[in-house]
Coordinates of C-alpha atoms and ligand atoms in Angstrom, one line a residue:
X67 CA 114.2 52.7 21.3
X68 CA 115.2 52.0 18.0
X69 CA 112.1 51.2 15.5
X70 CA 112.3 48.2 13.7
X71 CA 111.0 47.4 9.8
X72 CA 111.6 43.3 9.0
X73 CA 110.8 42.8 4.9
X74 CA 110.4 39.3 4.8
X75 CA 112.7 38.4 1.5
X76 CA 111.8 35.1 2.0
X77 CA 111.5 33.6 -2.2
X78 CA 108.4 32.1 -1.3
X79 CA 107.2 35.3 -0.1
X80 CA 108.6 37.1 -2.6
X81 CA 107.0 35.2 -5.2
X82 CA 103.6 35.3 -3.9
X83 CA 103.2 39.0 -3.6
X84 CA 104.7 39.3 -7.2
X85 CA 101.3 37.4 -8.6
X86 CA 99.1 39.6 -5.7
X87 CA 100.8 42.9 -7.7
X88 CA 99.5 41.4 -11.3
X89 CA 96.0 43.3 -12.0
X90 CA 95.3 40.2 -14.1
X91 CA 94.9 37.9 -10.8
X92 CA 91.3 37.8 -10.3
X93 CA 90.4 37.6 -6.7
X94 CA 89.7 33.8 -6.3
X95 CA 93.8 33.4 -6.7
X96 CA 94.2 37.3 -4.9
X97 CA 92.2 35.5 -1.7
X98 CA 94.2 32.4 -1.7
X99 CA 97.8 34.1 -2.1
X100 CA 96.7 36.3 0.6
X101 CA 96.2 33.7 2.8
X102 CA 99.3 31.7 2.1
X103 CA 101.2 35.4 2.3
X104 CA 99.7 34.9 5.7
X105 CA 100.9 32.1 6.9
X106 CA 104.5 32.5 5.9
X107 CA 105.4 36.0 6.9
X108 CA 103.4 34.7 10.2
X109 CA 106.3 32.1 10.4
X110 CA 108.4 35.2 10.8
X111 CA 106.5 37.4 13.3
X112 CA 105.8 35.2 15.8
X113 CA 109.3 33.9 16.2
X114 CA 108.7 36.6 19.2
X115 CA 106.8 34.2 21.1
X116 CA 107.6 33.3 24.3
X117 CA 108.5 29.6 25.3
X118 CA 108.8 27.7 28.0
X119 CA 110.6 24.3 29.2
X120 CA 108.9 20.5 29.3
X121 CA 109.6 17.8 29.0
X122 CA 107.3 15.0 26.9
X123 CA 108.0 11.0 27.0
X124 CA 108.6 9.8 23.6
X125 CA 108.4 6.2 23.0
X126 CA 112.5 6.2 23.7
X127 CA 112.2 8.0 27.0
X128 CA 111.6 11.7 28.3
X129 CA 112.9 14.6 25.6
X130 CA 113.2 18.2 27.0
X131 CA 111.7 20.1 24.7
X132 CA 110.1 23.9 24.6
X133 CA 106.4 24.7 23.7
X134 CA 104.4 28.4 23.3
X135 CA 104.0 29.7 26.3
X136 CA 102.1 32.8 25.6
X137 CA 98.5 33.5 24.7
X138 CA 97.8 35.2 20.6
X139 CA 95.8 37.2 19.3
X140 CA 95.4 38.4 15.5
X141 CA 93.6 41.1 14.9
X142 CA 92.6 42.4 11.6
X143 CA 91.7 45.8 10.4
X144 CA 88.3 45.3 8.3
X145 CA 88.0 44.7 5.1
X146 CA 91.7 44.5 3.8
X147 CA 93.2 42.5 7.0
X148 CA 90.7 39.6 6.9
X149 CA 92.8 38.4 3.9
X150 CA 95.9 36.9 5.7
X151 CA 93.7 35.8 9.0
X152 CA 93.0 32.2 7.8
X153 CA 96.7 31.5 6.9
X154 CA 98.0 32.9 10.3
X155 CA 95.3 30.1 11.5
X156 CA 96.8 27.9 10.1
X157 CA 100.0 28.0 11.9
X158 CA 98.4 29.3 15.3
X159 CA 94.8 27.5 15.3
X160 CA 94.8 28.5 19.2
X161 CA 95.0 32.2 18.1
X162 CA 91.9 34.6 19.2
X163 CA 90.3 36.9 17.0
X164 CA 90.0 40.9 16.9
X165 CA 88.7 43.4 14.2
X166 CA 89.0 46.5 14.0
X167 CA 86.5 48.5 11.4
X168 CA 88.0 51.5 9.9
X169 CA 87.5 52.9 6.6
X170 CA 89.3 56.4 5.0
X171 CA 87.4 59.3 5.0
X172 CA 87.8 59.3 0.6
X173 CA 88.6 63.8 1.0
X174 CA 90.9 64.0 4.4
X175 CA 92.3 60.2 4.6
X176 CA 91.9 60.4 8.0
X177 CA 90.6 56.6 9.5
X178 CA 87.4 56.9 11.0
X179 CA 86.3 53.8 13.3
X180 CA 82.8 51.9 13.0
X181 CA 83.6 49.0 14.8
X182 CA 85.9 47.3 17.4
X183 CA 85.4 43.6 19.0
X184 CA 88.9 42.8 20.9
X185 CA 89.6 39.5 22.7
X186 CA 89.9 39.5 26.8
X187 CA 93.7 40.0 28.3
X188 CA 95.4 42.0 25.8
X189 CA 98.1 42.9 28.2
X190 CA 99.1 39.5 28.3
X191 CA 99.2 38.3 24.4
X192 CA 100.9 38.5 21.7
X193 CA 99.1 40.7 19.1
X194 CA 99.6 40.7 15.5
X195 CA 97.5 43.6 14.1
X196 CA 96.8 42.2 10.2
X197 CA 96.3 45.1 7.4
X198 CA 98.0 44.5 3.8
X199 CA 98.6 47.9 3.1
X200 CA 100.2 50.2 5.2
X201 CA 99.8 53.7 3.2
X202 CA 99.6 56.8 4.8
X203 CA 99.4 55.4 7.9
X204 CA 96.5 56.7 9.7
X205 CA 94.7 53.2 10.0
X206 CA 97.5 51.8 11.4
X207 CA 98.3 54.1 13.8
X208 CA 94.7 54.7 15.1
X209 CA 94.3 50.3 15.2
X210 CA 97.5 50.8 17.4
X211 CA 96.2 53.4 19.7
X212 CA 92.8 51.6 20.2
X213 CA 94.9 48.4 21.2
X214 CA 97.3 50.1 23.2
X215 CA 93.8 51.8 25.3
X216 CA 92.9 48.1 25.6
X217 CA 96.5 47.3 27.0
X218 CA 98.1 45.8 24.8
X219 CA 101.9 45.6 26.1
X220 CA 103.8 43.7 22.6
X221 CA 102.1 44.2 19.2
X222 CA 104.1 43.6 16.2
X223 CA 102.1 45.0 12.9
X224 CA 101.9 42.9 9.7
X225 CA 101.7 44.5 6.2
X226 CA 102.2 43.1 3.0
X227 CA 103.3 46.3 1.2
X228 CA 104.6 49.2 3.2
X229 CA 104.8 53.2 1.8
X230 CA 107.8 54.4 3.4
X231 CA 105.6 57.5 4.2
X232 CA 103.8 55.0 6.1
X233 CA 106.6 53.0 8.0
X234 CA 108.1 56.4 8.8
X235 CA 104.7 57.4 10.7
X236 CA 104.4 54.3 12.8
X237 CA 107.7 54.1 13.5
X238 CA 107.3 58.1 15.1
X239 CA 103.9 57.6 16.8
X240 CA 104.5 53.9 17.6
X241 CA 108.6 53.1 17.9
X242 CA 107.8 50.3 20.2
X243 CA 105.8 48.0 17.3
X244 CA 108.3 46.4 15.0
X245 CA 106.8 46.1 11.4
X246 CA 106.7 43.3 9.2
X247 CA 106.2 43.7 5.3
X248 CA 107.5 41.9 2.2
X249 CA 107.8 44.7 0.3
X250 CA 108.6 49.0 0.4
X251 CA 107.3 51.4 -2.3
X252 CA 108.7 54.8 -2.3
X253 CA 105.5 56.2 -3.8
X254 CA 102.0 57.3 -2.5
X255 CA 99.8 59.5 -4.5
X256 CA 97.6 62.4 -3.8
X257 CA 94.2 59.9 -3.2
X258 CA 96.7 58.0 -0.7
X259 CA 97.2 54.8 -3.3
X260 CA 100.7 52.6 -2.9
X261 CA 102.7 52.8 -5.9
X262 CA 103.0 50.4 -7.6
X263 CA 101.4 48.8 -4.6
X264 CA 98.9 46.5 -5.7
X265 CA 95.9 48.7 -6.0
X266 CA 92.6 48.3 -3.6
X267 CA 93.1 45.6 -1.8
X268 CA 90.0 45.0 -0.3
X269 CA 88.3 45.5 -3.4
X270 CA 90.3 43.0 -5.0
X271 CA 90.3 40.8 -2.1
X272 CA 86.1 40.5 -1.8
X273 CA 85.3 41.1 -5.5
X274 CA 83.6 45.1 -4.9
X275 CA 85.5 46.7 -8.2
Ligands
PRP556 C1 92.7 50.4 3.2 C2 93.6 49.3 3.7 C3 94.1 49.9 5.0 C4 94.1 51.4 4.7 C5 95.5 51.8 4.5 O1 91.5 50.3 3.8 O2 93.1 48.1 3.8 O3 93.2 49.6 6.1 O4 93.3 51.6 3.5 O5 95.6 53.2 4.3 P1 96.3 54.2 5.3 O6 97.6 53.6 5.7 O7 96.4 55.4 4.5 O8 95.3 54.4 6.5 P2 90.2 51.1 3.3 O9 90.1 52.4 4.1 O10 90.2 51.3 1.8 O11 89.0 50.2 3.8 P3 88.5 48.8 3.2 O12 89.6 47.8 3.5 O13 87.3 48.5 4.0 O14 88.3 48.9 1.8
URA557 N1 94.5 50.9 0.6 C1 94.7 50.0 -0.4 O1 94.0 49.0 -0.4 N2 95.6 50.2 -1.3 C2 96.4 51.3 -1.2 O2 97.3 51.4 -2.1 C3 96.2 52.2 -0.2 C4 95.2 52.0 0.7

């Protein structure tokens, strides 16, 4: 299986997480760009969906036509990932809901878990996991395990800004989950930060600087 890594170049895209990179957006405008960040590179993962055939009567007569014919399910990885959840709404409003609470260990890195609520029927769904950073990895890969125990069969994971340490460890542990992310930084320092990234983004995202 070949791994797959989609950067969304999208101009719109591109655009937004320009202004989420500026330290001088304050987190009113961080929050919202987030959210529309989520809704367009959304667009873009979920053209996976499966569809099926039927037909509806317009006012002219009866129009084959195709609607989604799978259930889906976001999940976010707390704090950071709650950002992009009300854009992806937005496009899927039938969506369920699943967090995953994991926090770095500030010495080792290492994610360490303190909470997991996941909707019914993984094995059937579409899953988007949601975290804006994917740095060294670890979260990621640990949110992927934890859905994979729950069954989850087709999980696509959705990052804003990738390290390419970090796409390079979920595409080992995890080939089967194509990432999507508008951007790739070459560089992670030795706390575990993206650079340039965008610095913490849950910190900038609830206002806890
Ligand atoms: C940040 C971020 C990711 C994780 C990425 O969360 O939101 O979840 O770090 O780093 P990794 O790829 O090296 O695992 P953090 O642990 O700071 O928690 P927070 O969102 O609650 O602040
Ligand atoms: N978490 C963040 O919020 N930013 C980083 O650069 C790395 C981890």
């Amino acid at each position: 299986m070949t791994p797959k890594l989609i950067v969304c170049e999208h101009p719109l895209i591109q655009d937004k997480l320009t202004a989420l990179r500026d330290k001088k957006t304050e987190p009113a405008m961080f929050r919202r760009l987030m959210e529309e960040t989520g809704a367009l590179m959304g667009y873009e993962v979920l053209r996976g969906l499966r569809t099926r055939k039927k037909t509806v009567r317009t006012p002219m007569g009866p129009a084959p036509s195709l609607c989604v014919d799978q259930s889906i399910v976001f999940v976010a990885i707390l704090r950071a990932g709650l950002g992009m959840i009300p854009g992806l709404l937005q496009i899927a409003p039938q969506a369920r809901i699943g967090h995953i609470g994991l926090y770095r260990d500030e010495e080792t890195l290492n994610p360490v878990r303190y909470y997991v609520r996941l909707p019914k029927d993984l094995d059937k769904s579409f899953v988007v996991l949601c975290d804006p950073m994917l740095a060294t990895g670890g979260s990621a890969v640990e949110a992927l395990h934890i859905l994979k125990t729950d069954k989850a069969k087709q999980i696509c994971l959705l990052s804003l800004i990738a390290s390419k340490a970090g796409v390079a460890r979920v595409h080992r542990e995890h080939p089967d989950v194509p990432i999507f992310t508008a951007g790739v930084d070459a560089v992670l320092n030795k706390v575990g930060y993206i650079v340039p990234g965008l610095g913490d983004a849950g910190d900038r995202l609830f206002a806890t600087l």
